[in-house]
mmCIF file of C-alpha atoms in Angstrom:
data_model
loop_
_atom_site.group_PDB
_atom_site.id
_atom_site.type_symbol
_atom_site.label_atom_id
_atom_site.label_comp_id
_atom_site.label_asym_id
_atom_site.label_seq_id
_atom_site.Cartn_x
_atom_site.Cartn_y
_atom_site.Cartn_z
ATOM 1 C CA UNK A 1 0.000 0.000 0.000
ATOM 2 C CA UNK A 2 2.782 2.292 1.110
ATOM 3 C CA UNK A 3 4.896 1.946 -2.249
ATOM 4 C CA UNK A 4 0.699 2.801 -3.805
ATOM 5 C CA UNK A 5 0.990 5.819 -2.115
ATOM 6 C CA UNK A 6 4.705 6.872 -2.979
ATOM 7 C CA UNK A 7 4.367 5.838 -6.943
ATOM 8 C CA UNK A 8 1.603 7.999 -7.191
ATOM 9 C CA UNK A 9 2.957 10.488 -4.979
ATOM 10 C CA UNK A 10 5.851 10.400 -7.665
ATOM 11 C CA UNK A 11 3.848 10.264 -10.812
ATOM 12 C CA UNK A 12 2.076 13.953 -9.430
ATOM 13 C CA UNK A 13 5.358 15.268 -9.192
ATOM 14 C CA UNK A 14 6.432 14.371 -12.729
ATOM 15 C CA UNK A 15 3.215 15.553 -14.095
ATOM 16 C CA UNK A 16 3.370 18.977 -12.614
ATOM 17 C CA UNK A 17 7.759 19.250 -13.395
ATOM 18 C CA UNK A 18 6.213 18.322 -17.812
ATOM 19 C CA UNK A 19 3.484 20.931 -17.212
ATOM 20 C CA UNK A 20 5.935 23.768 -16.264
ATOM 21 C CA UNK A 21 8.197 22.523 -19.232
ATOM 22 C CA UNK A 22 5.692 23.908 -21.697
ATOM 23 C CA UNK A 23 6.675 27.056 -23.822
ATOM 24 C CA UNK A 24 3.864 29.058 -25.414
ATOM 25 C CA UNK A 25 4.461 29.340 -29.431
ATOM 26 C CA UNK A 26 2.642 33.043 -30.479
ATOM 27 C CA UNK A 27 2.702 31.701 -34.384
ATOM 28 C CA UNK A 28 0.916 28.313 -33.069
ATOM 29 C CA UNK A 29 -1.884 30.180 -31.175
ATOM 30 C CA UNK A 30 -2.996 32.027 -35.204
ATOM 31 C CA UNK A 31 -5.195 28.867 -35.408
ATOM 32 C CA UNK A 32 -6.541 28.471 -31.799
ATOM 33 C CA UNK A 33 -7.270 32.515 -31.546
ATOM 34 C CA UNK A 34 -10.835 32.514 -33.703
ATOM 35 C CA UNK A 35 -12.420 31.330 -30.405
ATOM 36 C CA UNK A 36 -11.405 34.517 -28.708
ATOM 37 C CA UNK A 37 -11.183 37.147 -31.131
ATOM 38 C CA UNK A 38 -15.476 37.115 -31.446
ATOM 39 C CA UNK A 39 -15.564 38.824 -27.713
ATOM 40 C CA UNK A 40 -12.027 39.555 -26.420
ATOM 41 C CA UNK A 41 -11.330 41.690 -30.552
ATOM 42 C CA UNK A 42 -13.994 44.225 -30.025
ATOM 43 C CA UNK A 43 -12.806 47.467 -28.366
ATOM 44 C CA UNK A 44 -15.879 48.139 -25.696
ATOM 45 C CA UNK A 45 -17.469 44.650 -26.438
ATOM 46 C CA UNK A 46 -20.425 44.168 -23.350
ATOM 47 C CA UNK A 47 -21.097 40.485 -23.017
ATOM 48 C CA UNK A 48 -24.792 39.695 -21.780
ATOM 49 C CA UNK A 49 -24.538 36.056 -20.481
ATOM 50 C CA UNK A 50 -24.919 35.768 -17.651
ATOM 51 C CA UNK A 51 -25.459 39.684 -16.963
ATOM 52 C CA UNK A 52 -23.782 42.417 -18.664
ATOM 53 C CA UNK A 53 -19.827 41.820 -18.298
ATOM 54 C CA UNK A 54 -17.370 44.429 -19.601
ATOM 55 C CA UNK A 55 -14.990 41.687 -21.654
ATOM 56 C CA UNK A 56 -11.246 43.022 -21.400
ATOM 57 C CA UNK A 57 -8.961 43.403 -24.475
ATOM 58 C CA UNK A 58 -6.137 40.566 -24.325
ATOM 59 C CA UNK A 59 -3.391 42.380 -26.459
ATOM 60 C CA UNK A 60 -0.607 43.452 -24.287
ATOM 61 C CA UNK A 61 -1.562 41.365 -21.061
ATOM 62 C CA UNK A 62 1.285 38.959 -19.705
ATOM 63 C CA UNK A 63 1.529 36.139 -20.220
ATOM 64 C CA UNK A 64 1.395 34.771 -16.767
ATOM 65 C CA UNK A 65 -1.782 36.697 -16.545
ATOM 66 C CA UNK A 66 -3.622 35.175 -19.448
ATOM 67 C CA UNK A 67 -2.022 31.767 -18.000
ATOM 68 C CA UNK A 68 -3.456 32.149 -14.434
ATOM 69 C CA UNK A 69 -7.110 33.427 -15.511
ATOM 70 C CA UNK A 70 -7.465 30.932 -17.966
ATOM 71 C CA UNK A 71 -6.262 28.173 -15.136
ATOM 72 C CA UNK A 72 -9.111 29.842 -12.877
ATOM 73 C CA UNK A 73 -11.460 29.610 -15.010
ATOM 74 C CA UNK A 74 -10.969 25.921 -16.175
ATOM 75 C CA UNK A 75 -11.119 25.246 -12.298
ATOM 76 C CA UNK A 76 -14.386 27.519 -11.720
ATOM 77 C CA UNK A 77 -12.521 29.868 -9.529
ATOM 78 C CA UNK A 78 -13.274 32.766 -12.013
ATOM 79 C CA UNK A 79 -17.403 32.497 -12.765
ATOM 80 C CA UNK A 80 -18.551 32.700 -16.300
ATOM 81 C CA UNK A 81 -20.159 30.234 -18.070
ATOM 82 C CA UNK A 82 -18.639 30.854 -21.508
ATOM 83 C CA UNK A 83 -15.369 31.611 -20.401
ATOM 84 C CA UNK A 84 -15.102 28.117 -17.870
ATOM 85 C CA UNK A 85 -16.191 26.280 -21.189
ATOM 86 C CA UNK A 86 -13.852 27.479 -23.929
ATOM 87 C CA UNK A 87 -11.049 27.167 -20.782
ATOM 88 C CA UNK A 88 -12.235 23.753 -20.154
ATOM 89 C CA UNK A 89 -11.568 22.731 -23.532
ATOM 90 C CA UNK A 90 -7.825 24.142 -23.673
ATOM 91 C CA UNK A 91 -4.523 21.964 -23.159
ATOM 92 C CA UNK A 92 -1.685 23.355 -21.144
ATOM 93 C CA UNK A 93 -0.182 24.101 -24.816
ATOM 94 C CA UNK A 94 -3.179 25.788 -25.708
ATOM 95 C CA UNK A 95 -3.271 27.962 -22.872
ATOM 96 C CA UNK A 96 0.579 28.863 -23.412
ATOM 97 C CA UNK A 97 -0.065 29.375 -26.990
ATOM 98 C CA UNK A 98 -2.697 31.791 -26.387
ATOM 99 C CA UNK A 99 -0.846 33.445 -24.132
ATOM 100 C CA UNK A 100 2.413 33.987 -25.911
ATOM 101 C CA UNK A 101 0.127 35.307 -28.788
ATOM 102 C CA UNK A 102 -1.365 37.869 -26.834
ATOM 103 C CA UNK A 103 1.696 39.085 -24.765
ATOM 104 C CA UNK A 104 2.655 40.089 -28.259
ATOM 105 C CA UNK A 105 -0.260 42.483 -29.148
ATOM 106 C CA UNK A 106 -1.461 45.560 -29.051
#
């Protein structure tokens, strides 16, 4: 039972070391983008679902910003509906992707 316990004690910790390993690739994120650019492209954009929610502009954040929000919302820490989906959906390259892509903008 112990050696259970330690082997997937073990197997975490590799998981988690591959996972910080990932590099975001701005050119690979052109194809993943179309899924944002509907809401987060629109200077002043208003979402109404669930209630009226200002949507920010992406260009310029960090990329350990667009990293962590993304992360929150996947986990439901950050509440929107539309946004925990489309997060849901995204791989750990995705999410680096994405955010190299839009460290780069404007």
């Amino acid at each position: 039972m112990k050696k259970h316990l330690v082997l997937l004690a073990l197997s975490g910790v590799v998981g988690s070391a591959s996972a910080a390993d990932i590099v975001g690739n701005a050119k690979a994120a052109e194809n993943k983008v179309s899924m944002c650019i509907g809401c987060h492209g629109i200077p002043g954009y208003k979402s109404t679902f669930p209630e009226v929610y200002q949507v920010p502009m992406l260009g310029g954040q960090s990329p350990q910003y667009i990293e962590n929000a993304l992360r929150a919302y996947q986990k439901g820490e950050r509440k929107h509906p539309s946004m925990h989906g489309i997060a849901a959906s995204l791989s750990d390259q995705d999410i680096a992707d994405l955010a190299a892509y839009y460290s780069q903008q404007k």
